Coordinates of C-alpha atoms in Angstrom, one line a residue:
X1 CA 20.4 -38.3 -62.9
X2 CA 21.0 -36.4 -65.4
X3 CA 18.4 -36.7 -67.6
X4 CA 16.2 -35.8 -64.7
X5 CA 18.3 -32.7 -64.6
X6 CA 17.3 -31.9 -68.3
X7 CA 13.5 -32.5 -67.5
X8 CA 14.2 -29.9 -64.6
X9 CA 15.7 -27.5 -66.8
X10 CA 13.4 -27.4 -69.4
X11 CA 10.7 -27.1 -66.7
X12 CA 12.0 -24.5 -65.1
X13 CA 13.3 -22.4 -68.5
X14 CA 9.7 -22.7 -69.7
X15 CA 7.9 -21.2 -66.8
X16 CA 10.4 -18.7 -67.4
X17 CA 8.4 -17.7 -70.6
X18 CA 5.4 -18.5 -69.3
X19 CA 5.8 -16.2 -66.1
X20 CA 7.4 -13.5 -68.3
X21 CA 5.1 -13.8 -71.3
X22 CA 1.5 -13.4 -68.0
X23 CA 3.6 -10.3 -67.2
X24 CA 4.0 -8.6 -70.2
X25 CA 0.2 -9.5 -70.6
X26 CA -1.1 -7.8 -67.8
X27 CA 1.5 -5.4 -68.3
X28 CA -0.3 -4.5 -72.0
X29 CA -3.7 -4.9 -70.4
X30 CA -3.0 -3.1 -67.3
X31 CA -5.3 0.8 -67.2
X32 CA -2.4 3.6 -67.1
X33 CA -2.8 5.4 -63.8
X34 CA -0.3 8.5 -65.0
X35 CA 1.6 10.6 -67.2
X36 CA 5.2 11.6 -66.5
X37 CA 6.8 14.6 -67.5
X38 CA 10.2 15.5 -67.7
X39 CA 11.8 18.5 -69.5
X40 CA 15.1 19.5 -69.9
X41 CA 15.9 23.5 -70.7
X42 CA 19.2 25.1 -69.7
X43 CA 17.2 28.4 -69.9
X44 CA 15.7 30.8 -66.6
X45 CA 12.5 29.8 -67.1
X46 CA 10.9 26.9 -69.4
X47 CA 9.5 27.9 -73.0
X48 CA 6.8 24.9 -72.6
X49 CA 5.9 23.5 -69.2
X50 CA 3.7 20.6 -67.6
X51 CA 0.5 21.9 -68.0
X52 CA 1.2 22.8 -71.8
X53 CA 2.3 19.4 -72.6
X54 CA -1.2 18.2 -70.5
X55 CA -3.3 20.8 -72.6
X56 CA -2.1 19.5 -76.2
X57 CA -2.8 16.3 -75.5
X58 CA -6.1 17.4 -74.4
X59 CA -6.5 19.9 -76.9
X60 CA -6.0 17.5 -79.7
X61 CA -8.7 14.3 -78.2
X62 CA -6.0 12.3 -76.8
X63 CA -6.6 10.4 -73.8
X64 CA -4.0 8.3 -71.9
X65 CA -4.6 8.2 -68.2
X66 CA -7.4 5.2 -68.0
X67 CA -6.6 3.8 -71.4
X68 CA -4.7 0.3 -71.5
X69 CA -1.5 0.0 -71.8
X70 CA -1.5 -1.1 -75.1
X71 CA -3.5 1.1 -76.3
X72 CA -2.2 4.0 -76.1
X73 CA -1.6 6.5 -79.1
X74 CA 1.9 6.8 -78.7
X75 CA 2.7 7.5 -82.7
X76 CA 0.3 10.8 -82.6
X77 CA 1.5 11.6 -79.2
X78 CA 5.2 11.7 -80.3
X79 CA 4.1 13.8 -83.7
X80 CA 2.6 15.8 -81.8
X81 CA 4.9 16.9 -79.4
X82 CA 8.0 16.8 -82.1
X83 CA 6.1 18.9 -84.1
X84 CA 6.0 21.7 -81.2
X85 CA 8.7 24.5 -82.9
X86 CA 10.5 24.8 -79.3
X87 CA 11.0 20.7 -78.9
X88 CA 14.1 19.7 -79.8
X89 CA 13.9 15.9 -79.2
X90 CA 10.8 14.0 -77.8
X91 CA 10.9 10.1 -76.0
X92 CA 8.3 8.4 -74.9
X93 CA 8.7 4.9 -72.6
X94 CA 5.9 3.5 -69.9
X95 CA 7.2 3.7 -66.5
X96 CA 5.1 0.9 -64.6
X97 CA 1.3 1.1 -64.7
X98 CA 2.4 5.8 -66.0
X99 CA 3.7 7.0 -69.5
X100 CA 6.7 8.8 -69.5
X101 CA 7.2 11.9 -71.6
X102 CA 10.9 13.7 -72.1
X103 CA 11.4 15.9 -73.5
X104 CA 14.6 18.4 -75.2
X105 CA 13.7 21.7 -75.3
X106 CA 15.5 23.8 -78.2
X107 CA 18.1 26.4 -76.9
X108 CA 17.9 29.8 -78.4
X109 CA 20.1 32.0 -78.8
X110 CA 19.1 35.2 -81.0
X111 CA 16.4 37.6 -80.7
X112 CA 15.7 38.3 -84.6
X113 CA 13.7 41.8 -85.2
X114 CA 14.0 42.1 -89.4
X115 CA 13.3 44.9 -90.7
X116 CA 9.5 44.7 -92.4
X117 CA 8.6 41.7 -90.3
X118 CA 7.1 40.5 -87.1
X119 CA 9.8 39.4 -84.1
X120 CA 11.2 35.8 -83.7
X121 CA 14.2 33.9 -82.4
X122 CA 16.6 31.8 -83.5
X123 CA 18.1 28.9 -81.8
X124 CA 21.8 27.3 -80.8
X125 CA 21.1 24.8 -84.2
X126 CA 19.3 27.2 -86.4
X127 CA 16.1 27.2 -86.8
X128 CA 14.0 29.8 -86.9
X129 CA 11.1 30.2 -84.4
X130 CA 8.1 32.2 -83.4
X131 CA 8.3 34.9 -81.0
X132 CA 7.0 34.2 -77.4
X133 CA 6.0 35.6 -74.8
X134 CA 7.2 32.9 -72.8
X135 CA 10.8 33.5 -73.4
X136 CA 12.4 35.1 -70.7
X137 CA 16.8 34.6 -71.4
X138 CA 19.1 36.7 -72.1
X139 CA 19.7 36.8 -75.7
X140 CA 22.0 38.2 -78.4
X141 CA 19.5 41.2 -79.7
X142 CA 19.6 41.2 -83.6
X143 CA 17.9 44.7 -85.6
X144 CA 18.6 47.3 -88.3
X145 CA 17.9 46.6 -92.0
X146 CA 17.3 42.8 -92.1
X147 CA 15.2 41.5 -94.6
X148 CA 12.8 39.0 -94.4
X149 CA 13.3 35.1 -93.8
X150 CA 12.9 33.6 -97.2
X151 CA 9.1 31.4 -97.3
X152 CA 8.9 27.5 -97.1
X153 CA 11.4 27.0 -94.7
X154 CA 12.6 27.9 -91.6
X155 CA 17.0 26.6 -92.0
X156 CA 18.5 29.3 -91.1
X157 CA 21.3 27.4 -94.3
X158 CA 18.4 28.1 -96.7
X159 CA 18.0 31.8 -95.2
X160 CA 19.8 35.2 -97.2
X161 CA 23.5 35.0 -96.0
X162 CA 23.4 38.2 -94.0
X163 CA 20.8 35.8 -92.1
X164 CA 23.6 33.0 -91.8
X165 CA 26.4 35.5 -91.0
X166 CA 24.2 37.2 -88.0
X167 CA 23.7 33.7 -86.8
X168 CA 27.4 32.9 -87.4
X169 CA 28.2 35.5 -85.2
X170 CA 26.4 35.6 -82.6
X171 CA 27.4 32.0 -82.0
X172 CA 30.6 33.7 -81.6
X173 CA 30.2 36.2 -79.1
X174 CA 28.1 33.9 -76.7
X175 CA 30.9 31.3 -76.8
X176 CA 33.8 33.3 -75.9
X177 CA 33.7 35.0 -72.6
X178 CA 35.2 38.0 -73.2
X179 CA 32.6 39.2 -76.1
X180 CA 29.5 37.7 -74.4
X181 CA 30.7 40.3 -71.5
X182 CA 31.3 43.0 -74.3
X183 CA 28.3 42.9 -76.6
X184 CA 24.7 41.6 -76.5
X185 CA 23.2 43.1 -79.8
X186 CA 24.2 42.6 -83.4
X187 CA 22.6 46.2 -85.9
X188 CA 22.9 46.2 -89.4
X189 CA 23.5 49.4 -91.0
X190 CA 22.1 50.7 -94.2
X191 CA 25.2 48.9 -96.4
X192 CA 24.3 45.8 -95.3
X193 CA 27.2 45.5 -93.1
X194 CA 27.3 44.0 -89.4
X195 CA 28.1 46.0 -86.0
X196 CA 28.6 45.3 -82.6
X197 CA 26.5 47.7 -80.3
X198 CA 28.6 47.9 -76.9
X199 CA 26.8 47.0 -74.0
X200 CA 27.9 50.3 -72.1
X201 CA 27.5 52.6 -75.0
X202 CA 31.3 52.6 -75.3
X203 CA 33.0 51.8 -78.8
X204 CA 31.0 49.8 -80.9
X205 CA 32.2 47.4 -83.8
X206 CA 32.0 47.7 -87.5
X207 CA 32.4 44.0 -88.2
X208 CA 30.9 43.7 -91.4
X209 CA 30.5 39.8 -92.3
X210 CA 31.7 36.6 -91.7
X211 CA 35.2 36.4 -93.2
X212 CA 38.3 36.4 -91.5
X213 CA 35.9 35.7 -88.0
X214 CA 38.7 34.3 -86.1
X215 CA 41.0 37.4 -87.0
X216 CA 38.1 40.1 -87.0
X217 CA 37.2 38.7 -83.4
X218 CA 41.2 38.6 -82.1
X219 CA 41.0 42.2 -82.7
X220 CA 38.5 42.7 -81.3
X221 CA 39.5 41.6 -78.1
X222 CA 42.8 43.2 -78.6
X223 CA 41.5 46.2 -78.9
X224 CA 39.5 46.4 -75.9
X225 CA 41.6 44.2 -73.9
X226 CA 45.4 45.9 -74.6
X227 CA 44.6 49.6 -76.4
X228 CA 41.7 51.4 -74.7
X229 CA 42.5 50.2 -70.6
X230 CA 45.5 53.0 -72.4
X231 CA 44.2 55.3 -74.4
X232 CA 40.7 56.1 -72.5
X233 CA 37.2 54.2 -72.9
X234 CA 35.5 57.1 -74.7
X235 CA 38.2 57.7 -77.2
X236 CA 36.9 56.3 -79.8
X237 CA 32.8 56.2 -81.5
X238 CA 33.6 53.3 -83.6
X239 CA 36.7 50.5 -85.0
X240 CA 36.7 49.1 -88.4
X241 CA 37.7 45.9 -88.3
X242 CA 37.0 44.9 -91.7
X243 CA 40.4 44.7 -93.0
X244 CA 42.8 42.3 -92.6
X245 CA 46.1 43.0 -90.6
X246 CA 44.1 46.6 -89.7
X247 CA 42.2 48.5 -86.8
X248 CA 41.2 51.7 -87.8
X249 CA 39.2 53.6 -85.5
X250 CA 36.8 56.0 -85.6
X251 CA 36.6 59.4 -83.1

């Protein structure tokens, strides 16, 4: 009786294996019936949309629909989409008889206007991105005496210290609700020092650079929340927070 049970179990397992192999082979030989595209973006309007993805595939002569699933050029599709400057991550998977494309787009932080160059964007992770008219976000604006990017790399950590400081300061502003409500522009003056320009034309801030940045932003918030309501919003044109334990107000 136990021998019969053993033989039965072996037959059942064998059938399951054969069925599984049959299903896999059948799926591999199925033709792709369509493309599902999911785009993850935290902004107002997608910088890369579904139509652009389809156009990229078509322009690079990569056919998907009607091609056997096992013959899809997944590596080429992965590389093509991952190389798009606004794509942070690309994941491909098979969903039934369809190809699923999941894209995560970069989070933009700054629109940069170099002194002698073209406008560009910098994302949250510190990557320089080419200008795109599709961008419709309220970003931190950085302008003034800003140097050109070093050629050969788009990474912030390999750029002049001033550009790295702009990135750090912009992140600090966006992460703080008080500062975000007050400032949306960074200006680099002729001394290569960074100023925060008030949104409503009130008191600007001479920040200098990123040294002691936590203390500087503490003083900025204290001045705006505690001092200005007492003395009046238009008493001073600028405050200087470059020096430790001091705020210098300038009319």
